[in-house]
Coordinates of C-alpha atoms in Angstrom, one line a residue:
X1 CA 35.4 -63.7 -9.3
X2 CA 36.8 -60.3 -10.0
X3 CA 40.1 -61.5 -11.2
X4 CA 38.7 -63.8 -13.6
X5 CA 36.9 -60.9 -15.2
X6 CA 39.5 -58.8 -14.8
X7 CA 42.0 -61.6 -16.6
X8 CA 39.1 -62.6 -19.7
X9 CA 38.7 -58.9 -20.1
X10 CA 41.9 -58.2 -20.7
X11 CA 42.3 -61.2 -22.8
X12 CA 39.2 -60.4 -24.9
X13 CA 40.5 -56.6 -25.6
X14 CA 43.7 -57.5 -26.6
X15 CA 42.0 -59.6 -28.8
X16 CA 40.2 -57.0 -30.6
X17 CA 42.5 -54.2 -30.6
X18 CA 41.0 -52.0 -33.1
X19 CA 37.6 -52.1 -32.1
X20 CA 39.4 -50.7 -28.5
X21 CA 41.3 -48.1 -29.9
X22 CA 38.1 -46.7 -31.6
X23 CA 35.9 -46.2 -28.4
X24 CA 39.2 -45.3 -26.4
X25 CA 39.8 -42.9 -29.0
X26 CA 35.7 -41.4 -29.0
X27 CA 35.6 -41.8 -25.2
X28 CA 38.4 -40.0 -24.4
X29 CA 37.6 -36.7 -27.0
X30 CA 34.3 -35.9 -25.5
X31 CA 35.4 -36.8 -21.7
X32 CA 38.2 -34.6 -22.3
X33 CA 35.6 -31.7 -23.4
X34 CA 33.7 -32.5 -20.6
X35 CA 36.7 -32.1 -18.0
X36 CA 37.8 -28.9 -19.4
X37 CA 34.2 -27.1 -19.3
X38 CA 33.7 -29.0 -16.2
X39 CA 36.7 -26.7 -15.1
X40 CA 35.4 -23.5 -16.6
X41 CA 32.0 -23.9 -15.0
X42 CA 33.5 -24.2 -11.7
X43 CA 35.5 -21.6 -12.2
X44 CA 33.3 -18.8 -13.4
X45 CA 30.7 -20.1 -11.1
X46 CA 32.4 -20.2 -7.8
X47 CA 33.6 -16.4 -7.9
X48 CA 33.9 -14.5 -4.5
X49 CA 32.2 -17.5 -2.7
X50 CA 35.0 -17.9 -0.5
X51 CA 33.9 -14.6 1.6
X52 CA 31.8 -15.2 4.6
X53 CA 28.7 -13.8 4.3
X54 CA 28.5 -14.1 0.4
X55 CA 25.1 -15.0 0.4
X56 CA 24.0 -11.7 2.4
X57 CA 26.8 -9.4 0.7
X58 CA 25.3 -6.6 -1.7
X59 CA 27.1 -3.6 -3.8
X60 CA 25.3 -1.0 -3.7
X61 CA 24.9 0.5 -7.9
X62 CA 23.7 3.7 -8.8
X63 CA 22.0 4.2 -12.5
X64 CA 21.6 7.8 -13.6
X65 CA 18.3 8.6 -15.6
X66 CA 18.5 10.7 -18.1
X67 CA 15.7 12.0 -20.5
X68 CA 16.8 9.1 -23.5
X69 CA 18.5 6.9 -21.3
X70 CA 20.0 5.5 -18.4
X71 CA 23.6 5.1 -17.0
X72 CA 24.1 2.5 -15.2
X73 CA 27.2 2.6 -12.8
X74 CA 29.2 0.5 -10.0
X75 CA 30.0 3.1 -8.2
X76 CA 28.5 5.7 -5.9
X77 CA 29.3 9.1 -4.6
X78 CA 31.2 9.1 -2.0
X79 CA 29.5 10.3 1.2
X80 CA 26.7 7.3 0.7
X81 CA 28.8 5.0 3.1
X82 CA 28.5 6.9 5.7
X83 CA 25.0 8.3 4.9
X84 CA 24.0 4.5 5.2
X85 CA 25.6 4.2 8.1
X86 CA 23.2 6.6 9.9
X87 CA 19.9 5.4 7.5
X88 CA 20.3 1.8 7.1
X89 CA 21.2 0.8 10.7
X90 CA 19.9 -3.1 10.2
X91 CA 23.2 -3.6 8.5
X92 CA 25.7 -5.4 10.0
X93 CA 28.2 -4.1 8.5
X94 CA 28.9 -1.2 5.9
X95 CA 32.2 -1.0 3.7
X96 CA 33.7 1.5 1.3
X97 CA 36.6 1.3 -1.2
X98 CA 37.9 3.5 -3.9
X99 CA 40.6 2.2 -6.2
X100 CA 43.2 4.3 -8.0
X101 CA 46.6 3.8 -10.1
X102 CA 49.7 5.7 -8.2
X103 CA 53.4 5.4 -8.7
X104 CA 54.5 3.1 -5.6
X105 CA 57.9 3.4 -4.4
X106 CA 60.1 1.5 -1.2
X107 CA 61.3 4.0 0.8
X108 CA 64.3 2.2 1.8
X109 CA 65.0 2.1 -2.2
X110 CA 63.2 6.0 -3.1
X111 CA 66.3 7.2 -5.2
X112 CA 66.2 4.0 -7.3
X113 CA 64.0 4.3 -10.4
X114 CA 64.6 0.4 -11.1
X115 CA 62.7 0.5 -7.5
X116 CA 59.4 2.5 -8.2
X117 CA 56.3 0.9 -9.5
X118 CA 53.3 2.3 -11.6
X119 CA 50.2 0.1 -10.1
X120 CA 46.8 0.0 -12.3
X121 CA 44.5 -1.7 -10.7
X122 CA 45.8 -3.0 -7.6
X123 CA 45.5 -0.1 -5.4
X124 CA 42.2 1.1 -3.1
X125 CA 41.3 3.4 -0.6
X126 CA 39.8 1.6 2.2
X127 CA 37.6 1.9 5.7
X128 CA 38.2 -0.3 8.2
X129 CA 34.9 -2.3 7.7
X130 CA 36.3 -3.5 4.4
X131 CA 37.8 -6.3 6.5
X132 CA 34.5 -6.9 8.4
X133 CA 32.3 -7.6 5.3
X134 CA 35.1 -9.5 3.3
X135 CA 37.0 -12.6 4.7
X136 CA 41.1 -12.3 3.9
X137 CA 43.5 -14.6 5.8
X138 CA 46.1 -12.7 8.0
X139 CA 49.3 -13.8 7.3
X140 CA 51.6 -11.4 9.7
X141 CA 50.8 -7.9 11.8
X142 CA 48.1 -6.4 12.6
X143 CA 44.3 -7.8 12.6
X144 CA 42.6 -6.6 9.4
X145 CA 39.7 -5.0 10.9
X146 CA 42.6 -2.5 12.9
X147 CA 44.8 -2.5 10.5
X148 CA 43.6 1.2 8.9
X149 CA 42.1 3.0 11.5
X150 CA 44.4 5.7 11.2
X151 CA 45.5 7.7 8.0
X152 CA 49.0 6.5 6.4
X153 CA 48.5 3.0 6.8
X154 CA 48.2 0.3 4.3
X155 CA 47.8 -3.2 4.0
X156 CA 49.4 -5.9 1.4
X157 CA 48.9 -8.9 0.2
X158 CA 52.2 -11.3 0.0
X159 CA 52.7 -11.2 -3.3
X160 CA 52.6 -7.0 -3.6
X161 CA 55.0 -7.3 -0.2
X162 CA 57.7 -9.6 -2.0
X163 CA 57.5 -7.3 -5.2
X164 CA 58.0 -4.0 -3.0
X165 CA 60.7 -5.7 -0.7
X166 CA 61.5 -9.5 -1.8
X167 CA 60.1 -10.5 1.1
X168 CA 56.9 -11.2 3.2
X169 CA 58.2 -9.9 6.4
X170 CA 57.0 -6.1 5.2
X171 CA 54.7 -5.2 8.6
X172 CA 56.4 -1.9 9.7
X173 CA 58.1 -1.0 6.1
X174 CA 57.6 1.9 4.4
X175 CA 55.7 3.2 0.8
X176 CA 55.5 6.6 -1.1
X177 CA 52.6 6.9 -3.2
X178 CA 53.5 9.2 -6.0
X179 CA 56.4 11.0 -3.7
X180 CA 53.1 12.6 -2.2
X181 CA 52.1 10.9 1.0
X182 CA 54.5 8.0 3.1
X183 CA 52.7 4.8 4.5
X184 CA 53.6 2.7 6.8
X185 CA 52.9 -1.5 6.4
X186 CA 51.0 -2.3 9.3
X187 CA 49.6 -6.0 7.7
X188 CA 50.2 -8.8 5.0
X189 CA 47.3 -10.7 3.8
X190 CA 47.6 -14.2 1.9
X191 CA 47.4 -13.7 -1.4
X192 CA 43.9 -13.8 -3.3
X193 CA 42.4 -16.8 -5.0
X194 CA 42.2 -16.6 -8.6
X195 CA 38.3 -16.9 -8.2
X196 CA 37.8 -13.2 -7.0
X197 CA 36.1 -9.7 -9.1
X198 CA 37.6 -7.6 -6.0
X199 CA 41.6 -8.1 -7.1
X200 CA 42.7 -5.0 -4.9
X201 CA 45.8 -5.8 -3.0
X202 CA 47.4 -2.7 -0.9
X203 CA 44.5 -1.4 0.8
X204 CA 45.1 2.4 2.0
X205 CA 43.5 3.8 5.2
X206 CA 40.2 5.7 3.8
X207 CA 41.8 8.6 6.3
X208 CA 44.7 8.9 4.1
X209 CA 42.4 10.1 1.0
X210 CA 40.2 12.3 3.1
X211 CA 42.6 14.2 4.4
X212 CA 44.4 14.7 0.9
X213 CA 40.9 15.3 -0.9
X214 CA 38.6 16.6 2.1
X215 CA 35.6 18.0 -0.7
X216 CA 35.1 14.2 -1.2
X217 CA 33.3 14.3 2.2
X218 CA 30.2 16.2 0.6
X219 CA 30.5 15.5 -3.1
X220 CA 27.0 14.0 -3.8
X221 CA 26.6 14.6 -7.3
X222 CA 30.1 12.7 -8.4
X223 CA 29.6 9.2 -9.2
X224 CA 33.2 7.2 -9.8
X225 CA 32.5 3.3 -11.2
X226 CA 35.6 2.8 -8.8
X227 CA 34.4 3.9 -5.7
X228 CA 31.9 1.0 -4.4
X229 CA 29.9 0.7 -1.3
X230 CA 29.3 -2.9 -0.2
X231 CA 26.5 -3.6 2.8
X232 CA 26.1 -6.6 4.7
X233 CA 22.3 -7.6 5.7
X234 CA 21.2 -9.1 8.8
X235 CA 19.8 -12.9 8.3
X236 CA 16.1 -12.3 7.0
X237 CA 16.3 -8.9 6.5
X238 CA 15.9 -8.4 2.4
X239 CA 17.4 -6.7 -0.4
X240 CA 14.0 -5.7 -2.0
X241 CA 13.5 -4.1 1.4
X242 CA 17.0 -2.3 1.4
X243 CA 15.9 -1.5 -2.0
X244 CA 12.1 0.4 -1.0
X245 CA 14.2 1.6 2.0
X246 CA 16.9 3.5 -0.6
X247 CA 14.3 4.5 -3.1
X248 CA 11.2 6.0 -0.5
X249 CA 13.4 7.7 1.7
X250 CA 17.4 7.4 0.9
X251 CA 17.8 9.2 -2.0
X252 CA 14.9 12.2 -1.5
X253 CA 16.6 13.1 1.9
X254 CA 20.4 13.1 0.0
X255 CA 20.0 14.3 -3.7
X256 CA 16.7 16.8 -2.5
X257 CA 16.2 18.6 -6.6
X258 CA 18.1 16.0 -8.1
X259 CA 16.3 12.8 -6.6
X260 CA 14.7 12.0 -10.0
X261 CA 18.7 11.5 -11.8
X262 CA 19.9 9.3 -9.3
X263 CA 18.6 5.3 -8.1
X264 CA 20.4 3.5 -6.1
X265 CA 19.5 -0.7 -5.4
X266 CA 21.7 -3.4 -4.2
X267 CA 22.8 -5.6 -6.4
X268 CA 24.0 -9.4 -4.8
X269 CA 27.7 -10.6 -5.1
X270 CA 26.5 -13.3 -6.8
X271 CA 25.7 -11.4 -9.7
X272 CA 29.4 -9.5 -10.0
X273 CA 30.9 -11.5 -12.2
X274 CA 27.8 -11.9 -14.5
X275 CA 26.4 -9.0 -14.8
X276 CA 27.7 -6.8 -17.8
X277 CA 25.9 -3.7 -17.0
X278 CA 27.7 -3.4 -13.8
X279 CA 31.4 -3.8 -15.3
X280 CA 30.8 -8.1 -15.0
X281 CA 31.5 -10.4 -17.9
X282 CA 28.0 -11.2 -19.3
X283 CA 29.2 -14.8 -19.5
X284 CA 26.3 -16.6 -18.0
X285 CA 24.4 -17.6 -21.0
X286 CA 28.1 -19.2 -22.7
X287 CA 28.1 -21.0 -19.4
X288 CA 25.0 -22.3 -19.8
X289 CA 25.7 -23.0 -23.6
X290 CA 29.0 -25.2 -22.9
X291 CA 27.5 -27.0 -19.9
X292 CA 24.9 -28.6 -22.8
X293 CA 27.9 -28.8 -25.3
X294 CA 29.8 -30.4 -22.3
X295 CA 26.9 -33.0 -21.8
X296 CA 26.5 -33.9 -25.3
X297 CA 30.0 -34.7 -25.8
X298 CA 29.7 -37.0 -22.8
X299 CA 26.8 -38.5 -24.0
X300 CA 28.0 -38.6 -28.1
X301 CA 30.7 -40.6 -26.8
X302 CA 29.2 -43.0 -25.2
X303 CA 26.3 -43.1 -28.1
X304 CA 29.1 -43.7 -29.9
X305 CA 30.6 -46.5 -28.1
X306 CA 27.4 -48.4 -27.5
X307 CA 27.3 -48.3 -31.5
X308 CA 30.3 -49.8 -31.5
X309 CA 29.9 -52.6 -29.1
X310 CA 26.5 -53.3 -30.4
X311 CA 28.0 -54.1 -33.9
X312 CA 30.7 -55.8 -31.9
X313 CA 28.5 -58.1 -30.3
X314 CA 27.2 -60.4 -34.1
X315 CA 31.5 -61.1 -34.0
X316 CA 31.0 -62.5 -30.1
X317 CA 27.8 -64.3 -30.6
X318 CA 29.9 -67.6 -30.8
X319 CA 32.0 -66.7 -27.6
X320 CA 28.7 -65.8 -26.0
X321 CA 27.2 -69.1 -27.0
X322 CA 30.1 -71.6 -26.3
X323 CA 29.8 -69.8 -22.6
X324 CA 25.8 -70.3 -22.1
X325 CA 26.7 -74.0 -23.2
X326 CA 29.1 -74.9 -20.4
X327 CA 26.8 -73.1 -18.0
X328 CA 27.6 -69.4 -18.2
X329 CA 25.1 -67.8 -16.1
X330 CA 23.2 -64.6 -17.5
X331 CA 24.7 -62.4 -14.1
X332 CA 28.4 -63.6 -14.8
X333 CA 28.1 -62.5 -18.6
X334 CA 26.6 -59.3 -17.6
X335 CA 29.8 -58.7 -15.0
X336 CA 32.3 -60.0 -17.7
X337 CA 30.9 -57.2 -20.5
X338 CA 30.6 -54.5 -17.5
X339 CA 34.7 -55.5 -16.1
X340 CA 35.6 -54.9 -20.5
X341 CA 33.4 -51.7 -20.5
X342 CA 34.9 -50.4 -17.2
X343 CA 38.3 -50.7 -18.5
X344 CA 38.2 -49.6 -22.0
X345 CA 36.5 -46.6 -19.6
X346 CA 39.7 -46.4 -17.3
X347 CA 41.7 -45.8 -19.8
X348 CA 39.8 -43.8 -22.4
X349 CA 39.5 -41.1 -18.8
X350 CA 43.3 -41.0 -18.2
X351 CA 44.4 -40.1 -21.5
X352 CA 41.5 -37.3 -21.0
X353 CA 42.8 -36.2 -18.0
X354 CA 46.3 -35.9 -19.4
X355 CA 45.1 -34.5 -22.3
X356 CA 43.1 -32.3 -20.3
X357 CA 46.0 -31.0 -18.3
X358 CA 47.8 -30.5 -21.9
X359 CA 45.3 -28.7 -23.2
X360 CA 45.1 -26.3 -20.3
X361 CA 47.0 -23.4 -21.1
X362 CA 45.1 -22.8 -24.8
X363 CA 42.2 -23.2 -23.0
X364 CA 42.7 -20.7 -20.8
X365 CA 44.1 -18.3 -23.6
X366 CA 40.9 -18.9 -25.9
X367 CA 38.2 -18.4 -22.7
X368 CA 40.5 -15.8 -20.7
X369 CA 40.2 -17.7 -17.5
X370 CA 43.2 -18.8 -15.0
X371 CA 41.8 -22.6 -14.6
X372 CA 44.4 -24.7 -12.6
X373 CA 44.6 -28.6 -12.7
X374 CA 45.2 -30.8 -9.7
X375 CA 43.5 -33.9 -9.7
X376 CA 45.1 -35.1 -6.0
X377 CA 45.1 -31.7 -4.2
X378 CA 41.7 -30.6 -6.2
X379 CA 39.3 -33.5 -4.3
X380 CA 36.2 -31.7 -6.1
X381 CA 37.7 -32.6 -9.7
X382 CA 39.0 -35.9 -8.4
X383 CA 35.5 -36.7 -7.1
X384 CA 33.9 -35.3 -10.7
X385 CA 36.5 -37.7 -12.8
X386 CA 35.7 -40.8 -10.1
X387 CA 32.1 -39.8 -11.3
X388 CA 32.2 -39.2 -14.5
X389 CA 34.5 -43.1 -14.7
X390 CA 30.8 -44.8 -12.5
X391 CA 28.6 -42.6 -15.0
X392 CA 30.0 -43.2 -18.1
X393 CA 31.1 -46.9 -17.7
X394 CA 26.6 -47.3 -16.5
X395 CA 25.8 -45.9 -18.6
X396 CA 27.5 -47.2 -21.8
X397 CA 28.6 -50.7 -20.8
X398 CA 24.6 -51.1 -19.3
X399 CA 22.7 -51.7 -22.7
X400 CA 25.7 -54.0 -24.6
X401 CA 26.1 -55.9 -21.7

């Protein structure tokens, strides 16, 4: 039964070639919109997901009142770690980093200027809890959560390792930061996913700064947007409670005069990436905005092609009536219309996709994004197309037929 509708479809299209290049044509212009912002969404959506307690992971954010305004900051002073430490025990885990730019140079290659390496943006000062409240795979030496106990150590991701020394193998190699301070390599993370706000990759024992800048140890009234203090909460235990917690008692024990200037609150990793007063992208509401733009285009087009088959249909009447004659049953004309439908459908999605993947690169130029396209490896894209080919082939092959 399939193969006779599969051979009369294909019969009947060929027949009518410009009324299938129309709703190819209109199908495949708003399924491609819908693929790319599909992409997009994803994308922006799924940010720092990937770490393991992401639902329970909070930064802590400091916002400084002044008389006619307020400041609101990433960052924190830096002895609030370790003051939470001793004041927020329900946390499982407490982390602090502190990035910086430095001139990084290969020991093995020091009197080689081709060799040395100005870093913006890359680099951070780390405590050895960073690696219990963020996940990073290990690819060679020693266990993240050991790797910078001690001061002159640092850890790199592959990518940094193969730019310092073309090659991965770097566990035991040597750096110079700035000619001031030597570090030895004691681990090589894989490399980040694209879909990341934290995009350090050489962590840098926290020991190493202390000892270099010991007044950081007692600096309370110094807040850097680029040193961060992330806290992981025990299941049930709430941020609003952190929150009462840091505001009651927190910040009138540590800032005594100068409570009334400084807040602190936690603010959930979900809302990094989104959250423009906090250095994120305040993109959420664009989101929002192309998701509808991405499901009118989807459902334009198949408006669009139900229009067209509708008119289509007065040309067909005869076909249609010569088949009821010789004892064409209502179900098998049904079938017929849905087999034409589901291929005019086929195609229309695999010039999208291709045009999709085409399109890629000024898409990404025009949003800013790193989107990647692999419809076999990518099984969540392959599963949206799959859908999108059942959805769109329901829902307009379901009122011509």
């Amino acid at each position: 039964m399939l193969f006779s509708y599969l051979k009369t479809a294909l019969r009947v299209l060929s027949r009518y070639r410009a009324y299938v290049v129309l709703n190819v044509a209109g199908l495949t212009v708003g399924l491609t919109g819908g693929v790319l912002i599909f992409l997009l969404l994803r994308f922006h959506l799924h940010f720092d997901r990937h770490h393991p307690a992401f639902d329970r992971t909070y930064r802590v954010v400091t916002d400084l009142v002044y008389p006619n305004q307020t400041q609101r900051s990433p960052g924190v002073p830096f002895p609030v770690a370790g003051a939470l430490r001793q004041d927020l025990r329900q946390a499982e885990a407490i982390a602090l980093v502190r990035g910086f730019d430095a001139q990084v140079t290969p020991v093995d290659s020091i009197r080689r200027a081709e060799r040395r390496f100005q870093e913006t943006g890359t680099l951070a000062y780390a405590d050895p809890a960073w690696f219990a409240v963020f996940g990073y795979s290990l690819r060679a030496g020693t266990p993240p959560t050991e790797a910078l106990r001690e001061p002159g150590r640092v850890v790199l991701t592959e990518r940094l390792a193969r730019k310092y020394f073309d090659t991965p193998e770097a566990v035991g190699r040597l750096l110079r930061l700035d000619n001031r301070v030597t570090l030895t390599v004691t681990t090589v993370l894989e490399d980040l996913p694209l879909t990341t706000d934290l995009r350090h990759e050489a962590f840098v024992s926290l020991g190493t700064l202390q000892s270099l800048q010991p007044d950081l140890l007692t600096d309370w009234r110094s807040v850097n947007n680029r040193t961060q203090c992330f806290v992981v909460l025990p299941p049930g235990y709430s941020a609003e409670r952190a929150d009462a917690l840091l505001a009651a008692e927190f910040v009138p024990k540590y800032y005594g005069p100068d409570a009334r200037r400084y807040r602190h609150h936690l603010q959930s990793l979900a809302d990094l990436h989104f959250n423009g007063a906090y250095d994120g992208t305040d993109f959420r509401p664009m989101l929002w905005a192309l998701a509808l733009v991405g499901g009118l285009l989807v459902g334009a087009s198949c408006l669009n092609f139900i229009n067209l088959a509708t008119s289509q249909a007065t040309r067909r009447a005869r076909e249609i009536g010569v088949r009821k004659t010789l004892g064409g049953q209502r179900v098998d004309l049904f079938g017929q219309f849905m087999t034409e439908t589901a291929l005019v459908v086929l195609g229309a999605v695999g010039l999208a996709v291709g045009l999709s993947y085409a399109l890629l690169p000024y898409f990404n130029d025009v949003f800013q994004s790193r989107l990647s396209f692999g419809l076999v490896s990518d099984r969540v894209l392959g599963l949206f197309v799959v859908g999108l080919v059942v959805l769109v082939t329901v829902g307009a092959g379901t009122y011509p037929a």
